[in-house]
């Protein structure tokens, strides 16, 4: 049956437009050929500019409408881009021409006249409501509907009709969370996205929050006798509402216009401050979608389920089968399959006879035998073989032309082992949305439905909604979801408990979640972020740009995002720790910020991160719709709360944890001195072209914000009016607003939302904290850059350490530099003449020494707490008894040597020491020296020339781990390492407690310094 009515007109208009575009494209090709007749020959810069101007002039003279001109201009840009690729043109083409149609204004003169008339109608009705006593059921019912419209600000005709149907049929269910009362209404109007699942089916649920006046009138409705009352029909609902009170020629005649103009009255009530964006949300001009019921229930909770799985790389549940039999990963796709399929349905040049179904089936079977193929390719071939039993070759060729290329493209990189219903529907919606012609789209959907049914029976594809292929393809699904603070902190705590990630990888994973949750970055943007994209400053601007690791989703994604002002204190500590470690280990500017491995230039697996975060959020909350992308949703929704609300947020830390001071700073940072509400600032922050996209997919509290603002109008009522309207009783008329709401909830028997927490051992989410620790490597890098002349402010911002710590390290470094020998003239103990201007010891030269110092650090950290007094004393002794011109530490007392060896026996075995003995021939304590040096390699040093008795001395050296290789090469009889002295030097820089001064270089003028204590490692 052919289309009729509006569908026939649309089809005819589409055909006419396609015909016009074909003619226009032919004309543009002529103009391009005229301007650039020989693209193989690269023109000069001047010739290119002249030819492009000639093309633009011809377009101006020959093309009339704006849309045709835009098509022609962009076609020319595409052609130049193709010439650049095909023929190596060095010129970058101009940018595309984009035009936006201005939105239709709401507050026109006609609308204002109708709004004023509706406002007069409201005041007449409300005055009569306050004066009337005994009312009929019809009048009470009408009062409830009008209050729902004017007081609750539910100013959409479809919402009012849905409320009327539920109320009149006695199917209206009221719920509340945290004393916010609402009813959920299912809307089926076209043009609305779905936002939740009800019994597995996608639906659009609208949360209509109710004003206390509406609840009071509902209480009167519940108590009245309705036996002989009949509800008005939907068609006559508008006249029923205006009955007896509508006067004047400007009063709206349709229900839709009457509802739209009612918002004027609501926004002008006392204490109500609705922004223009919320006004348009309430009347339906701006589409926005609330949260599912189970997600709303979490907002008043602070507990989560206990988890038993503590592995990041744990395999996820598959839809059917196992990964080895249902995965595309290890199978190479056949790039020529489309051409080979076409040959199966075509006649050969040798034999031009009519094809039979048997021949086509045999060709397809031979094609299957010449595999292997991916799951998607194999599924397509088997479907064609099954179709060849009942369909003619000509029909199969049409199926092939419509379906094959799109199906192969869609399934080329698809891993069927991780495919679920929601992801498959998104893939189908995306591929269908790219077909512009309605006829071709309808034909393709029919073929897609057929192959999906075939794949589902073979257990290769998951089941999807029964209404998917019947619904309007313009209807999309908004994945509404919000992650509250308790749930997010539980996620961070769970990451801390993972057993298959090291500390650096845990910090990296937590940083990924935090930046997405607070700053709204996409996972793909985090994946390609480089160190050079994060500004070294107090704000830490993140520059989202294209690079060799990936491109942005849209042109609007090119933006700058503030980092640190959007973080809480404990989150800032985590991010600073991770960035400091990355800049320390991989200082190259083009290193990736996030890498879960040893290679700083290898992208982390976004699938692993997305899977882990999604599964953890689902398990913790019991909400099966939460995924990683809802971290970004939560950021947008929190920012909307910050810009719209103020005092209300202090009472709801689960929604927004920022203090009032932090919220003011965030608003000032994002929108500056702009007088706008801030929605364009939020859209710019998250990379949207306009707030329309943010409202449609990312703002999930518009209904709640509007309710909280409209609810303020109840403060303008007197206690007597509250009793008259049923808000309170005579005994409690002076009670608080919360007590009145609590009383209404009890009278109406409104039940709270039920939680999805099913675990019998719920645990409270505790804020995850990260200790700030400074490593030896960080200390060395900071002082290295300081002695290179870099700004202290830049250094502290780069490595996220305090100015006090840097001042302390610099002071201690100059103190150690000031240590002198007892020679005449005295010389520096730790710095040669070549390094006299530096404040750091020479870096370790070999990999063996670098590995050795890491082992020493681990050992000292392990034993420091139990032996810190001896370690501090021996470290101080070592600093004052070494000399840069000689290796080792000088000892003239065997008791001190014994204490030193025992103190560091936990990290240095006796076999690694070498003792150079001095003046031991006539030592008074020779036996003591021998006892102490038992098991230590000895080498005779200086000998006594006379017979005078001496104390003797020992220079204790640390044998280099590469001594054997050095001795084999020749030239050295022994080779010691200064690794231990290097470690002691850096430890002392971090641990000494000296008085700091603003100009630390003045300290070098003093001769001696006495450290207060060696505080910590």
CSV table of N, CA, C and O in Angstrom, one decimal, residues 99-143:
chain,number,residue,atom,x,y,z
A,99,UNK,N,26.1,27.0,8.8
A,99,UNK,CA,25.1,28.0,9.2
A,99,UNK,C,24.1,27.4,10.2
A,99,UNK,O,23.8,26.3,10.1
A,100,UNK,N,23.6,28.3,11.1
A,100,UNK,CA,22.7,27.8,12.1
A,100,UNK,C,21.4,28.7,12.0
A,100,UNK,O,21.5,29.9,11.9
A,101,UNK,N,20.3,28.1,12.0
A,101,UNK,CA,19.0,28.8,12.0
A,101,UNK,C,18.7,29.3,13.4
A,101,UNK,O,18.8,28.6,14.4
A,102,UNK,N,18.4,30.5,13.5
A,102,UNK,CA,18.1,31.1,14.8
A,102,UNK,C,16.8,30.5,15.4
A,102,UNK,O,15.8,30.3,14.7
A,103,UNK,N,16.9,30.2,16.7
A,103,UNK,CA,15.7,29.6,17.3
A,103,UNK,C,14.6,30.6,17.4
A,103,UNK,O,14.7,31.8,17.5
A,104,UNK,N,13.4,30.0,17.3
A,104,UNK,CA,12.2,30.8,17.3
A,104,UNK,C,12.0,31.4,18.8
A,104,UNK,O,12.1,30.6,19.7
A,105,UNK,N,11.7,32.6,18.9
A,105,UNK,CA,11.6,33.3,20.2
A,105,UNK,C,10.3,32.8,20.9
A,105,UNK,O,9.3,32.6,20.2
A,106,UNK,N,10.4,32.6,22.2
A,106,UNK,CA,9.2,32.2,22.9
A,106,UNK,C,8.3,33.4,23.3
A,106,UNK,O,7.1,33.4,23.0
A,107,UNK,N,8.9,34.4,23.8
A,107,UNK,CA,8.1,35.5,24.3
A,107,UNK,C,7.8,36.5,23.2
A,107,UNK,O,8.2,37.7,23.2
A,108,UNK,N,7.0,36.1,22.3
A,108,UNK,CA,6.5,37.0,21.2
A,108,UNK,C,5.3,37.8,21.8
A,108,UNK,O,4.8,37.5,22.9
A,109,UNK,N,4.9,38.8,21.1
A,109,UNK,CA,3.8,39.6,21.5
A,109,UNK,C,2.5,38.8,21.7
A,109,UNK,O,1.7,39.0,22.6
A,110,UNK,N,2.3,37.9,20.7
A,110,UNK,CA,1.1,37.0,20.8
A,110,UNK,C,1.1,36.2,22.1
A,110,UNK,O,0.1,36.0,22.8
A,111,UNK,N,2.3,35.6,22.3
A,111,UNK,CA,2.4,34.7,23.5
A,111,UNK,C,2.2,35.5,24.8
A,111,UNK,O,1.6,35.0,25.7
A,112,UNK,N,2.8,36.7,24.8
A,112,UNK,CA,2.6,37.5,26.0
A,112,UNK,C,1.2,37.9,26.3
A,112,UNK,O,0.7,37.9,27.4
A,113,UNK,N,0.4,38.2,25.2
A,113,UNK,CA,-1.0,38.5,25.4
A,113,UNK,C,-1.8,37.3,26.0
A,113,UNK,O,-2.6,37.5,26.9
A,114,UNK,N,-1.5,36.2,25.5
A,114,UNK,CA,-2.1,35.0,26.0
A,114,UNK,C,-1.7,34.6,27.4
A,114,UNK,O,-2.5,34.2,28.2
A,115,UNK,N,-0.4,34.9,27.7
A,115,UNK,CA,0.1,34.6,29.0
A,115,UNK,C,-0.5,35.5,30.1
A,115,UNK,O,-0.8,35.1,31.2
A,116,UNK,N,-0.7,36.8,29.7
A,116,UNK,CA,-1.3,37.7,30.6
A,116,UNK,C,-2.8,37.3,30.9
A,116,UNK,O,-3.3,37.4,32.0
A,117,UNK,N,-3.4,36.9,29.8
A,117,UNK,CA,-4.8,36.4,30.0
A,117,UNK,C,-4.9,35.2,30.9
A,117,UNK,O,-5.8,35.1,31.7
A,118,UNK,N,-4.0,34.3,30.7
A,118,UNK,CA,-3.9,33.1,31.5
A,118,UNK,C,-3.6,33.4,32.9
A,118,UNK,O,-4.1,32.8,33.9
A,119,UNK,N,-2.8,34.4,33.1
A,119,UNK,CA,-2.4,34.9,34.5
A,119,UNK,C,-3.6,35.5,35.2
A,119,UNK,O,-3.9,35.2,36.4
A,120,UNK,N,-4.4,36.3,34.5
A,120,UNK,CA,-5.7,36.8,35.1
A,120,UNK,C,-6.6,35.6,35.4
A,120,UNK,O,-7.3,35.7,36.5
A,121,UNK,N,-6.7,34.6,34.5
A,121,UNK,CA,-7.5,33.5,34.8
A,121,UNK,C,-7.0,32.8,36.1
A,121,UNK,O,-7.8,32.4,36.9
A,122,UNK,N,-5.7,32.6,36.3
A,122,UNK,CA,-5.2,31.9,37.5
A,122,UNK,C,-5.6,32.7,38.7
A,122,UNK,O,-6.0,32.0,39.7
A,123,UNK,N,-5.4,34.0,38.8
A,123,UNK,CA,-5.7,34.7,40.0
A,123,UNK,C,-7.2,34.7,40.3
A,123,UNK,O,-7.5,34.6,41.5
A,124,UNK,N,-8.0,34.7,39.3
A,124,UNK,CA,-9.4,34.5,39.6
A,124,UNK,C,-9.8,33.2,40.2
A,124,UNK,O,-10.5,33.0,41.1
A,125,UNK,N,-9.2,32.2,39.6
A,125,UNK,CA,-9.4,30.8,40.1
A,125,UNK,C,-8.8,30.6,41.5
A,125,UNK,O,-9.5,30.0,42.4
A,126,UNK,N,-7.6,31.1,41.8
A,126,UNK,CA,-7.0,30.8,43.0
A,126,UNK,C,-7.7,31.6,44.2
A,126,UNK,O,-7.8,31.1,45.3
A,127,UNK,N,-8.2,32.8,43.8
A,127,UNK,CA,-9.0,33.6,44.8
A,127,UNK,C,-10.2,32.8,45.2
A,127,UNK,O,-10.6,32.8,46.4
A,128,UNK,N,-10.9,32.3,44.2
A,128,UNK,CA,-12.1,31.5,44.5
A,128,UNK,C,-11.8,30.3,45.2
A,128,UNK,O,-12.6,29.8,46.1
A,129,UNK,N,-10.6,29.7,45.0
A,129,UNK,CA,-10.2,28.4,45.7
A,129,UNK,C,-10.1,28.7,47.2
A,129,UNK,O,-10.4,27.9,48.1
A,130,UNK,N,-9.5,29.9,47.5
A,130,UNK,CA,-9.3,30.2,48.9
A,130,UNK,C,-10.5,30.6,49.7
A,130,UNK,O,-10.6,30.6,50.9
A,131,UNK,N,-11.6,31.0,48.9
A,131,UNK,CA,-12.8,31.5,49.5
A,131,UNK,C,-13.9,30.4,49.6
A,131,UNK,O,-14.8,30.4,50.5
A,132,UNK,N,-13.8,29.4,48.7
A,132,UNK,CA,-14.8,28.4,48.7
A,132,UNK,C,-14.7,27.4,49.8
A,132,UNK,O,-13.6,27.2,50.4
A,133,UNK,N,-15.8,26.8,50.2
A,133,UNK,CA,-15.8,25.8,51.3
A,133,UNK,C,-16.2,24.4,50.8
A,133,UNK,O,-15.4,23.5,50.6
A,134,UNK,N,-17.5,24.2,50.6
A,134,UNK,CA,-18.0,22.9,50.1
A,134,UNK,C,-17.9,22.9,48.6
A,134,UNK,O,-18.4,23.7,47.9
A,135,UNK,N,-17.2,21.9,48.1
A,135,UNK,CA,-16.9,21.8,46.6
A,135,UNK,C,-17.4,20.4,46.1
A,135,UNK,O,-17.3,19.4,46.9
A,136,UNK,N,-17.8,20.3,44.9
A,136,UNK,CA,-18.2,19.1,44.3
A,136,UNK,C,-17.0,18.3,43.8
A,136,UNK,O,-15.9,18.9,43.7
A,137,UNK,N,-17.1,17.0,43.6
A,137,UNK,CA,-15.9,16.2,43.1
A,137,UNK,C,-15.3,16.8,41.8
A,137,UNK,O,-14.1,16.8,41.6
A,138,UNK,N,-16.2,17.3,40.9
A,138,UNK,CA,-15.8,17.8,39.7
A,138,UNK,C,-14.9,19.1,39.9
A,138,UNK,O,-13.9,19.3,39.3
A,139,UNK,N,-15.3,19.9,40.8
A,139,UNK,CA,-14.6,21.1,41.1
A,139,UNK,C,-13.2,20.8,41.8
A,139,UNK,O,-12.2,21.4,41.5
A,140,UNK,N,-13.2,19.8,42.7
A,140,UNK,CA,-12.0,19.4,43.4
A,140,UNK,C,-11.0,18.8,42.4
A,140,UNK,O,-9.8,19.1,42.4
A,141,UNK,N,-11.5,18.0,41.5
A,141,UNK,CA,-10.7,17.4,40.4
A,141,UNK,C,-10.1,18.5,39.5
A,141,UNK,O,-8.9,18.4,39.2
A,142,UNK,N,-10.9,19.5,39.2
A,142,UNK,CA,-10.4,20.6,38.4
A,142,UNK,C,-9.3,21.4,39.1
A,142,UNK,O,-8.3,21.8,38.5
A,143,UNK,N,-9.5,21.6,40.4
A,143,UNK,CA,-8.5,22.3,41.2
A,143,UNK,C,-7.2,21.5,41.2
A,143,UNK,O,-6.1,22.1,41.1
